[in-house]
Amino acid sequence: MTHRFDPTSLREYDIRGIVGKTLGPDDARAIGRGFATLLRRAGGHRVAVSRDGRVSSPVLEAALIEGLTASGCDVVRIGLGSTPMLYYAEAILEVDGGIQITGSHNPGHYNGFKMVFQHRPFFGADIQTLGRMAAEGDWDDGEGTVADADILDDYVGRLLAGYAGGTFRIGWDCGNGASGPVIEKLVKLLPGEHHTLFTDVDGNFPNHHPDPTEEKNLAHLKALVAEKNLDFGLAFDGDGDRIGAIDGQGRVIWGDQLLSILAEPVLKKDPGATIIADVKASQALYDRIAELGGQPLMWKTGHSLIKTKMKETGAPLAGEMSGHIFFAQDYYGFDDAHYAAVQLINAVHLIGTSMSEIRSAMPAIVNTPEMRFQVDESRKFAVIDEVLERLKAEGADVNDTDGARVNTPDGWWLLRASNTQDVLVARAEAKDEAALDRLLAMIDAQLAASGLERGPQAAH
């Protein structure tokens, strides 16, 4: 028996597609067969499986488990849960791998699979291997078992271990995603006053799209914080691995700004430690880490790439603009927005001023949102190579860790190829609007030299 995946579904960090079009139960079954075969050949046999709250998740879960057991793996079924809960299960249960069924922050008709293999991220070439094995029918046969494990209470207890975070008045927006049940239990155990929004899990996402990195999705949270005069607000994406936040005045605290707050207690405990952020993060963050006595490290965007780099460097903390925040200090090194929320409350308490004061004290800079524009898949990496070649020939101050990040007296600009879509991503940051315009003109000139234009972009 063989199977062919829709090539667009096999992504860099996960498998994802539109249910009924590019992804369905046959794909789930084939993922199970391939993953189980690889795990058995590597000497493992137990897999934790969890699913988010999407309408299509139960059907995909059933097919995935069918595939895993048909190739001889024993399944520990976690049931409905967030992606960090699956990572937690994989870390503490006696299992050799884990698979989360989730469409992450995509609209409700998408779904997908995030995987962990023997305590490491399963991505890139690993995912292509699953595709190749399916096309060749290269699967082992066997008979696995299925058992259930309820870890929600354990997980919430672990989130609170070592908590010393003072008493605040906080708003929480779960966006009808898989975080709802976690946050319901968590706020009952936290001191202070807590107001929750949309904690019922509903895969149709009736209130707003569950992506807290888009400001429009924080409108309900801003209204709640204003109406109740709360200290700050926290929000989560559909599967609970990305966090968003606003201060008491309703100002967004972006991913790199959250990291600059979280770095303070981490570096108090581990002076001089390396803290990793992606190439899209503000220069203000790197400067702040250095000011706090840490070693800032700029790395490639992508949660699997960051996790791998953390292990390599022994960094206790890492984060991305997209709101993925990774803790290895007193935790397991994976991205967990619920744990990040608890640690953020801790950090504000430790810093000793309000979230609004912390936000106001951050350097005033102007920057663009993440600008994304379509480019043919076959051209996206080639364009970056051309840009780098020209910049290096001009003697520009360029960092090529992930695309081209160029420092100028005005500030910096970035152009990189997305690993997951046929788009180029641009961003710029400067001291003032005039300087920002000059940086954008530099981006446009580079694009024009490669026969492209920025055009109308969707801010991400």
Short mmCIF file of C-alpha atoms in Angstrom, two decimals:
data_model
loop_
_atom_site.label_atom_id
_atom_site.label_comp_id
_atom_site.label_asym_id
_atom_site.label_seq_id
_atom_site.Cartn_x
_atom_site.Cartn_y
_atom_site.Cartn_z
CA MET A 1 0.00 0.00 0.00
CA THR A 2 1.30 3.47 -0.85
CA HIS A 3 0.10 7.04 -0.29
CA ARG A 4 0.84 10.40 -1.86
CA PHE A 5 0.60 13.59 0.17
CA ASP A 6 -0.36 16.90 -1.38
CA PRO A 7 3.14 18.44 -1.70
CA THR A 8 1.95 21.74 -0.20
CA SER A 9 1.07 19.99 3.08
CA LEU A 10 4.62 18.81 3.89
CA ARG A 11 5.98 22.02 5.42
CA GLU A 12 9.28 22.90 7.09
CA TYR A 13 8.13 22.65 10.72
CA ASP A 14 4.96 20.59 10.50
CA ILE A 15 2.40 19.03 8.17
CA ARG A 16 -0.52 21.36 7.49
CA GLY A 17 -3.30 21.74 4.96
CA ILE A 18 -6.94 22.53 4.19
CA VAL A 19 -9.16 19.72 5.43
CA GLY A 20 -10.95 17.97 2.58
CA LYS A 21 -8.69 19.61 -0.01
CA THR A 22 -5.01 19.08 0.81
CA LEU A 23 -5.36 17.11 4.05
CA GLY A 24 -7.61 14.30 5.25
CA PRO A 25 -7.84 11.02 7.20
CA ASP A 26 -5.76 9.08 4.62
CA ASP A 27 -2.91 11.53 5.19
CA ALA A 28 -3.27 11.13 8.96
CA ARG A 29 -3.13 7.35 8.62
CA ALA A 30 -0.01 7.57 6.43
CA ILE A 31 1.67 9.94 8.92
CA GLY A 32 0.96 7.40 11.66
CA ARG A 33 2.38 4.53 9.61
CA GLY A 34 5.56 6.43 8.68
CA PHE A 35 6.17 7.95 12.13
CA ALA A 36 5.65 4.60 13.88
CA THR A 37 7.96 2.83 11.43
CA LEU A 38 10.75 5.39 11.97
CA LEU A 39 10.29 5.23 15.73
CA ARG A 40 10.35 1.40 15.83
CA ARG A 41 13.50 1.37 13.68
CA ALA A 42 15.09 3.81 16.14
CA GLY A 43 14.26 1.51 19.05
CA GLY A 44 11.11 3.29 20.33
CA HIS A 45 7.49 2.20 20.42
CA ARG A 46 5.30 4.53 22.55
CA VAL A 47 3.72 7.73 21.18
CA ALA A 48 1.63 10.39 22.95
CA VAL A 49 -1.18 11.83 20.80
CA SER A 50 -3.21 14.98 21.48
CA ARG A 51 -5.61 17.13 19.46
CA ASP A 52 -6.73 20.75 19.42
CA GLY A 53 -10.36 21.89 19.36
CA ARG A 54 -10.90 22.04 15.61
CA VAL A 55 -13.98 20.38 14.18
CA SER A 56 -11.84 18.05 12.03
CA SER A 57 -9.41 17.04 14.82
CA PRO A 58 -11.27 13.97 16.21
CA VAL A 59 -11.49 12.33 12.74
CA LEU A 60 -7.81 12.99 12.05
CA GLU A 61 -6.91 11.71 15.52
CA ALA A 62 -8.73 8.41 14.92
CA ALA A 63 -6.98 7.89 11.56
CA LEU A 64 -3.57 8.86 12.97
CA ILE A 65 -3.91 6.35 15.84
CA GLU A 66 -5.02 3.69 13.34
CA GLY A 67 -1.80 4.30 11.39
CA LEU A 68 0.44 4.34 14.46
CA THR A 69 -0.95 1.08 15.84
CA ALA A 70 -0.94 -0.64 12.41
CA SER A 71 2.83 -0.12 12.32
CA GLY A 72 3.30 -1.48 15.82
CA CYS A 73 3.39 1.59 18.09
CA ASP A 74 1.55 1.85 21.41
CA VAL A 75 -0.42 5.08 21.72
CA VAL A 76 -1.02 7.13 24.87
CA ARG A 77 -4.04 9.27 24.02
CA ILE A 78 -4.08 12.63 25.84
CA GLY A 79 -7.36 13.77 24.26
CA LEU A 80 -8.22 17.44 23.77
CA GLY A 81 -5.25 19.60 24.72
CA SER A 82 -2.89 22.37 23.71
CA THR A 83 0.40 21.78 21.88
CA PRO A 84 2.44 22.58 25.05
CA MET A 85 0.43 19.90 26.89
CA LEU A 86 1.50 17.36 24.26
CA TYR A 87 5.13 18.51 24.62
CA TYR A 88 4.76 18.17 28.39
CA ALA A 89 3.34 14.64 28.03
CA GLU A 90 6.27 13.75 25.77
CA ALA A 91 8.69 15.08 28.39
CA ILE A 92 7.23 13.39 31.49
CA LEU A 93 5.46 10.21 30.35
CA GLU A 94 7.49 7.18 29.35
CA VAL A 95 7.01 7.74 25.62
CA ASP A 96 9.42 7.92 22.68
CA GLY A 97 7.58 10.52 20.63
CA GLY A 98 4.53 12.74 20.41
CA ILE A 99 2.12 14.07 17.79
CA GLN A 100 -0.24 17.04 18.21
CA ILE A 101 -3.12 17.41 15.76
CA THR A 102 -3.48 21.15 15.28
CA GLY A 103 -3.98 23.85 12.69
CA SER A 104 -2.09 26.21 15.01
CA HIS A 105 -3.13 29.82 14.30
CA ASN A 106 -4.59 29.08 10.85
CA PRO A 107 -8.33 29.51 10.12
CA GLY A 108 -10.73 26.77 11.27
CA HIS A 109 -10.77 24.81 7.99
CA TYR A 110 -7.03 24.12 8.26
CA ASN A 111 -5.49 21.36 10.33
CA GLY A 112 -2.13 19.67 10.70
CA PHE A 113 0.40 17.76 12.78
CA LYS A 114 3.31 18.90 14.99
CA MET A 115 5.71 16.14 15.97
CA VAL A 116 8.40 15.33 18.54
CA PHE A 117 10.72 12.36 17.99
CA GLN A 118 12.76 10.99 20.90
CA HIS A 119 12.72 14.38 22.68
CA ARG A 120 13.79 16.42 19.67
CA PRO A 121 11.81 18.45 17.12
CA PHE A 122 10.77 16.44 14.04
CA PHE A 123 11.00 18.83 11.07
CA GLY A 124 12.59 19.66 7.70
CA ALA A 125 14.16 16.52 6.21
CA ASP A 126 12.25 14.33 8.73
CA ILE A 127 8.94 15.44 7.25
CA GLN A 128 10.14 14.86 3.68
CA THR A 129 11.17 11.34 4.78
CA LEU A 130 7.55 10.62 5.81
CA GLY A 131 6.44 11.68 2.31
CA ARG A 132 9.00 9.44 0.63
CA MET A 133 8.15 6.43 2.83
CA ALA A 134 4.43 6.86 2.04
CA ALA A 135 5.08 7.03 -1.72
CA GLU A 136 7.12 3.81 -1.50
CA GLY A 137 4.83 2.08 1.01
CA ASP A 138 7.93 1.62 3.18
CA TRP A 139 6.02 0.85 6.40
CA ASP A 140 6.48 -1.83 9.01
CA ASP A 141 3.49 -3.86 10.17
CA GLY A 142 2.57 -4.57 13.76
CA GLU A 143 -0.18 -4.36 16.35
CA GLY A 144 -0.07 -1.50 18.82
CA THR A 145 -2.25 -0.76 21.81
CA VAL A 146 -4.14 2.41 22.84
CA ALA A 147 -4.37 3.76 26.40
CA ASP A 148 -5.72 7.07 27.74
CA ALA A 149 -3.92 9.51 30.06
CA ASP A 150 -5.48 12.58 31.70
CA ILE A 151 -2.64 15.00 32.39
CA LEU A 152 -4.47 18.35 32.62
CA ASP A 153 -4.26 18.70 36.43
CA ASP A 154 -0.61 17.59 36.47
CA TYR A 155 0.24 20.04 33.73
CA VAL A 156 -1.49 23.00 35.44
CA GLY A 157 0.29 22.08 38.68
CA ARG A 158 3.62 22.11 36.82
CA LEU A 159 2.90 25.56 35.38
CA LEU A 160 2.61 26.90 38.93
CA ALA A 161 5.65 25.15 40.40
CA GLY A 162 7.98 27.75 41.91
CA TYR A 163 5.50 30.59 41.28
CA ALA A 164 6.16 33.67 43.37
CA GLY A 165 4.39 36.23 41.27
CA GLY A 166 2.47 38.60 43.48
CA THR A 167 -1.15 39.65 43.07
CA PHE A 168 -2.47 41.26 39.89
CA ARG A 169 -5.75 41.92 38.11
CA ILE A 170 -5.50 40.22 34.73
CA GLY A 171 -7.63 39.60 31.63
CA TRP A 172 -7.20 36.31 29.70
CA ASP A 173 -8.40 35.69 26.12
CA CYS A 174 -8.31 32.06 24.95
CA GLY A 175 -9.98 32.81 21.59
CA ASN A 176 -12.00 29.54 21.81
CA GLY A 177 -8.76 27.64 21.24
CA ALA A 178 -7.31 24.64 23.07
CA SER A 179 -5.95 26.85 25.91
CA GLY A 180 -9.42 27.33 27.41
CA PRO A 181 -9.50 24.35 29.83
CA VAL A 182 -5.90 25.05 30.97
CA ILE A 183 -6.57 28.73 31.73
CA GLU A 184 -9.90 27.95 33.49
CA LYS A 185 -8.02 25.74 35.97
CA LEU A 186 -4.94 27.98 36.18
CA VAL A 187 -6.75 31.19 37.16
CA LYS A 188 -8.55 29.41 40.03
CA LEU A 189 -5.13 28.64 41.53
CA LEU A 190 -3.47 32.02 40.91
CA PRO A 191 -3.72 34.82 43.48
CA GLY A 192 -5.30 38.08 42.34
CA GLU A 193 -8.36 38.84 40.24
CA HIS A 194 -8.87 37.14 36.88
CA HIS A 195 -11.34 37.74 34.06
CA THR A 196 -11.49 35.24 31.21
CA LEU A 197 -12.80 35.47 27.65
CA PHE A 198 -13.77 32.67 25.24
CA THR A 199 -12.49 29.72 27.28
CA ASP A 200 -15.01 27.32 25.72
CA VAL A 201 -13.28 25.32 22.98
CA ASP A 202 -14.99 25.92 19.63
CA GLY A 203 -13.24 25.00 16.39
CA ASN A 204 -15.33 27.51 14.45
CA PHE A 205 -13.66 30.37 16.39
CA PRO A 206 -16.90 32.41 16.58
CA ASN A 207 -15.47 35.47 18.39
CA HIS A 208 -12.19 36.23 16.65
CA HIS A 209 -9.37 34.46 14.86
CA PRO A 210 -6.98 32.91 17.45
CA ASP A 211 -3.77 34.67 16.45
CA PRO A 212 -2.65 37.14 19.16
CA THR A 213 0.14 38.58 17.00
CA GLU A 214 -2.45 40.43 14.89
CA GLU A 215 -3.60 43.49 16.81
CA LYS A 216 -7.18 43.35 15.51
CA ASN A 217 -7.61 39.98 17.30
CA LEU A 218 -6.89 41.68 20.64
CA ALA A 219 -9.89 44.05 20.44
CA HIS A 220 -12.02 42.07 22.94
CA LEU A 221 -9.12 41.84 25.38
CA LYS A 222 -8.43 45.59 25.12
CA ALA A 223 -12.09 46.30 25.84
CA LEU A 224 -12.05 43.99 28.87
CA VAL A 225 -8.86 45.52 30.30
CA ALA A 226 -10.25 49.04 29.82
CA GLU A 227 -13.71 48.26 31.23
CA LYS A 228 -12.43 46.52 34.37
CA ASN A 229 -9.33 48.74 34.71
CA LEU A 230 -7.05 45.65 34.79
CA ASP A 231 -3.26 45.62 35.17
CA PHE A 232 -2.70 43.81 31.87
CA GLY A 233 -4.14 41.23 29.48
CA LEU A 234 -2.85 37.93 28.04
CA ALA A 235 -3.97 36.08 24.91
CA PHE A 236 -3.20 32.74 23.24
CA ASP A 237 -3.25 31.29 19.75
CA GLY A 238 -5.38 28.31 18.71
CA ASP A 239 -3.07 25.64 20.12
CA GLY A 240 -1.53 27.53 23.05
CA ASP A 241 2.09 27.72 21.97
CA ARG A 242 2.11 31.48 21.21
CA ILE A 243 1.34 34.31 23.60
CA GLY A 244 0.13 37.86 23.07
CA ALA A 245 -0.09 40.61 25.70
CA ILE A 246 -1.32 44.15 26.28
CA ASP A 247 -0.53 46.52 29.14
CA GLY A 248 -3.07 48.33 31.34
CA GLN A 249 -3.39 51.08 28.71
CA GLY A 250 -4.21 48.58 25.96
CA ARG A 251 -0.83 48.90 24.24
CA VAL A 252 0.40 45.71 22.60
CA ILE A 253 3.55 44.18 24.07
CA TRP A 254 5.11 42.44 21.08
CA GLY A 255 7.03 39.15 21.18
CA ASP A 256 10.48 40.74 21.41
CA GLN A 257 9.28 43.14 24.14
CA LEU A 258 7.88 40.21 26.15
CA LEU A 259 11.26 38.52 25.85
CA SER A 260 13.03 41.62 27.19
CA ILE A 261 10.78 41.50 30.29
CA LEU A 262 11.18 37.73 30.77
CA ALA A 263 14.98 37.99 30.40
CA GLU A 264 15.32 39.96 33.63
CA PRO A 265 14.49 37.19 36.19
CA VAL A 266 16.20 34.56 34.02
CA LEU A 267 19.47 36.50 34.00
CA LYS A 268 19.21 37.24 37.74
CA LYS A 269 19.22 33.50 38.31
CA ASP A 270 21.75 32.67 35.58
CA PRO A 271 24.06 35.70 35.08
CA GLY A 272 25.81 35.93 31.71
CA ALA A 273 23.55 33.33 30.07
CA THR A 274 22.86 33.26 26.32
CA ILE A 275 19.38 34.41 25.30
CA ILE A 276 18.23 33.69 21.76
CA ALA A 277 15.85 35.71 19.59
CA ASP A 278 15.01 35.48 15.90
CA VAL A 279 16.22 37.83 13.17
CA LYS A 280 12.94 39.74 13.18
CA ALA A 281 13.42 40.95 16.77
CA SER A 282 14.14 44.58 17.61
CA GLN A 283 17.69 45.80 18.18
CA ALA A 284 16.30 47.17 21.46
CA LEU A 285 15.89 43.57 22.67
CA TYR A 286 19.49 42.59 21.89
CA ASP A 287 20.71 45.77 23.58
CA ARG A 288 18.54 45.06 26.64
CA ILE A 289 19.84 41.48 27.02
CA ALA A 290 23.41 42.82 26.91
CA GLU A 291 22.53 45.58 29.40
CA LEU A 292 21.19 42.92 31.80
CA GLY A 293 24.53 41.10 31.51
CA GLY A 294 23.34 38.37 29.14
CA GLN A 295 24.75 37.19 25.81
CA PRO A 296 22.26 38.01 23.03
CA LEU A 297 22.24 35.56 20.12
CA MET A 298 20.39 36.27 16.87
CA TRP A 299 19.10 33.10 15.20
CA LYS A 300 16.87 31.86 12.39
CA THR A 301 13.09 32.19 12.60
CA GLY A 302 11.22 28.92 13.20
CA HIS A 303 10.29 27.16 16.45
CA SER A 304 12.11 23.91 15.53
CA LEU A 305 15.29 25.79 14.60
CA ILE A 306 15.24 27.83 17.82
CA LYS A 307 14.67 24.72 20.00
CA THR A 308 17.60 22.99 18.30
CA LYS A 309 19.86 26.04 18.84
CA MET A 310 18.86 26.25 22.52
CA LYS A 311 19.99 22.67 23.11
CA GLU A 312 23.26 23.38 21.31
CA THR A 313 24.06 26.56 23.30
CA GLY A 314 22.48 25.68 26.65
CA ALA A 315 20.43 28.92 26.50
CA PRO A 316 17.86 29.14 29.35
CA LEU A 317 15.45 31.35 27.35
CA ALA A 318 14.62 32.06 23.71
CA GLY A 319 11.82 33.70 21.79
CA GLU A 320 10.43 34.81 18.47
CA MET A 321 8.51 37.86 17.28
CA SER A 322 5.62 35.48 16.61
CA GLY A 323 5.09 34.96 20.36
CA HIS A 324 6.72 31.52 20.65
CA ILE A 325 8.70 31.69 23.92
CA PHE A 326 10.93 28.82 25.04
CA PHE A 327 12.06 28.19 28.61
CA ALA A 328 14.82 25.79 29.56
CA GLN A 329 15.50 27.38 32.97
CA ASP A 330 13.55 25.17 35.42
CA TYR A 331 11.49 23.89 32.46
CA TYR A 332 11.78 21.61 29.40
CA GLY A 333 12.97 23.89 26.58
CA PHE A 334 9.78 23.92 24.53
CA ASP A 335 7.50 26.82 23.55
CA ASP A 336 4.65 27.06 26.03
CA ALA A 337 2.45 30.17 26.09
CA HIS A 338 0.75 29.13 29.36
CA TYR A 339 4.10 28.80 31.13
CA ALA A 340 5.21 32.08 29.52
CA ALA A 341 2.09 33.75 30.97
CA VAL A 342 2.89 32.56 34.50
CA GLN A 343 6.54 33.60 34.12
CA LEU A 344 5.49 37.01 32.81
CA ILE A 345 3.38 37.61 35.94
CA ASN A 346 6.44 36.52 37.96
CA ALA A 347 8.70 38.92 36.04
CA VAL A 348 6.40 41.94 36.51
CA HIS A 349 6.27 41.16 40.24
CA LEU A 350 10.05 40.85 40.41
CA ILE A 351 10.71 44.06 38.45
CA GLY A 352 8.47 45.81 40.98
CA THR A 353 6.64 48.32 38.75
CA SER A 354 3.43 48.00 36.74
CA MET A 355 3.27 46.40 33.28
CA SER A 356 2.33 49.85 31.88
CA GLU A 357 5.42 51.44 33.44
CA ILE A 358 7.63 48.65 32.09
CA ARG A 359 6.13 49.19 28.61
CA SER A 360 6.54 53.00 28.83
CA ALA A 361 10.22 52.66 29.80
CA MET A 362 11.01 50.76 26.59
CA PRO A 363 12.97 52.78 24.00
CA ALA A 364 10.83 54.75 21.56
CA ILE A 365 11.45 53.38 18.09
CA VAL A 366 9.36 53.15 14.96
CA ASN A 367 9.08 49.94 13.02
CA THR A 368 7.00 48.26 10.38
CA PRO A 369 4.90 45.22 11.10
CA GLU A 370 6.06 42.05 9.37
CA MET A 371 5.38 42.75 5.69
CA ARG A 372 4.74 39.68 3.57
CA PHE A 373 4.45 39.58 -0.20
CA GLN A 374 3.98 36.77 -2.65
CA VAL A 375 6.87 35.55 -4.75
CA ASP A 376 7.13 32.41 -6.83
CA GLU A 377 8.34 29.44 -4.73
CA SER A 378 11.14 28.80 -7.24
CA ARG A 379 12.39 32.40 -6.87
CA LYS A 380 12.12 33.11 -3.13
CA PHE A 381 15.53 31.81 -1.98
CA ALA A 382 17.23 32.92 -5.22
CA VAL A 383 16.12 36.52 -4.64
CA ILE A 384 17.68 36.49 -1.16
CA ASP A 385 20.94 35.14 -2.60
CA GLU A 386 20.98 37.94 -5.20
CA VAL A 387 20.30 40.58 -2.52
CA LEU A 388 23.11 39.21 -0.29
CA GLU A 389 25.54 39.18 -3.20
CA ARG A 390 24.82 42.83 -4.05
CA LEU A 391 24.99 43.96 -0.41
CA LYS A 392 28.30 42.21 0.20
CA ALA A 393 29.72 43.73 -2.99
CA GLU A 394 28.70 47.17 -1.68
CA GLY A 395 30.37 46.45 1.66
CA ALA A 396 27.09 46.77 3.60
CA ASP A 397 26.92 45.78 7.29
CA VAL A 398 24.86 42.62 6.76
CA ASN A 399 23.99 39.62 8.93
CA ASP A 400 23.05 36.58 6.80
CA THR A 401 21.91 34.24 9.62
CA ASP A 402 18.45 34.03 8.02
CA GLY A 403 18.07 36.12 4.88
CA ALA A 404 19.61 39.61 4.91
CA ARG A 405 19.48 41.82 8.01
CA VAL A 406 21.21 45.10 7.24
CA ASN A 407 22.41 47.65 9.81
CA THR A 408 22.63 51.30 8.74
CA PRO A 409 22.99 54.57 10.69
CA ASP A 410 19.19 54.91 10.39
CA GLY A 411 18.42 51.53 11.94
CA TRP A 412 18.04 48.09 10.33
CA TRP A 413 16.00 46.31 7.68
CA LEU A 414 15.38 42.64 6.99
CA LEU A 415 14.47 40.61 3.94
CA ARG A 416 14.07 36.84 4.30
CA ALA A 417 12.27 33.97 2.59
CA SER A 418 9.50 32.24 4.53
CA ASN A 419 10.15 28.55 5.12
CA THR A 420 6.45 27.76 5.16
CA GLN A 421 4.88 29.87 2.39
CA ASP A 422 5.69 31.28 -1.04
CA VAL A 423 6.38 34.72 0.42
CA LEU A 424 9.24 37.05 1.21
CA VAL A 425 9.12 38.74 4.60
CA ALA A 426 10.41 42.27 5.18
CA ARG A 427 10.71 44.35 8.32
CA ALA A 428 12.45 47.62 9.23
CA GLU A 429 13.12 49.57 12.40
CA ALA A 430 14.40 53.11 12.84
CA LYS A 431 14.72 56.10 15.16
CA ASP A 432 11.99 58.11 13.41
CA GLU A 433 9.59 58.04 10.46
CA ALA A 434 11.99 59.76 8.03
CA ALA A 435 14.69 57.19 8.78
CA LEU A 436 12.13 54.39 8.37
CA ASP A 437 11.19 55.73 4.93
CA ARG A 438 14.87 55.64 3.91
CA LEU A 439 15.13 52.01 5.04
CA LEU A 440 11.98 51.04 3.13
CA ALA A 441 13.45 52.70 0.04
CA MET A 442 16.53 50.46 0.43
CA ILE A 443 14.30 47.35 0.58
CA ASP A 444 12.40 48.52 -2.51
CA ALA A 445 15.64 49.17 -4.41
CA GLN A 446 16.89 45.64 -3.65
CA LEU A 447 13.60 44.10 -4.70
CA ALA A 448 13.53 46.16 -7.91
CA ALA A 449 17.06 44.99 -8.74
CA SER A 450 15.71 41.43 -8.59
CA GLY A 451 12.63 42.30 -10.65
CA LEU A 452 10.14 42.45 -7.77
CA GLU A 453 8.12 45.08 -5.96
CA ARG A 454 6.76 45.21 -2.43
CA GLY A 455 3.27 46.07 -3.64
CA PRO A 456 0.28 45.92 -1.31
CA GLN A 457 1.47 43.80 1.60
CA ALA A 458 -0.50 42.08 4.25
CA ALA A 459 0.98 43.04 7.59
CA HIS A 460 1.33 39.86 9.59
#
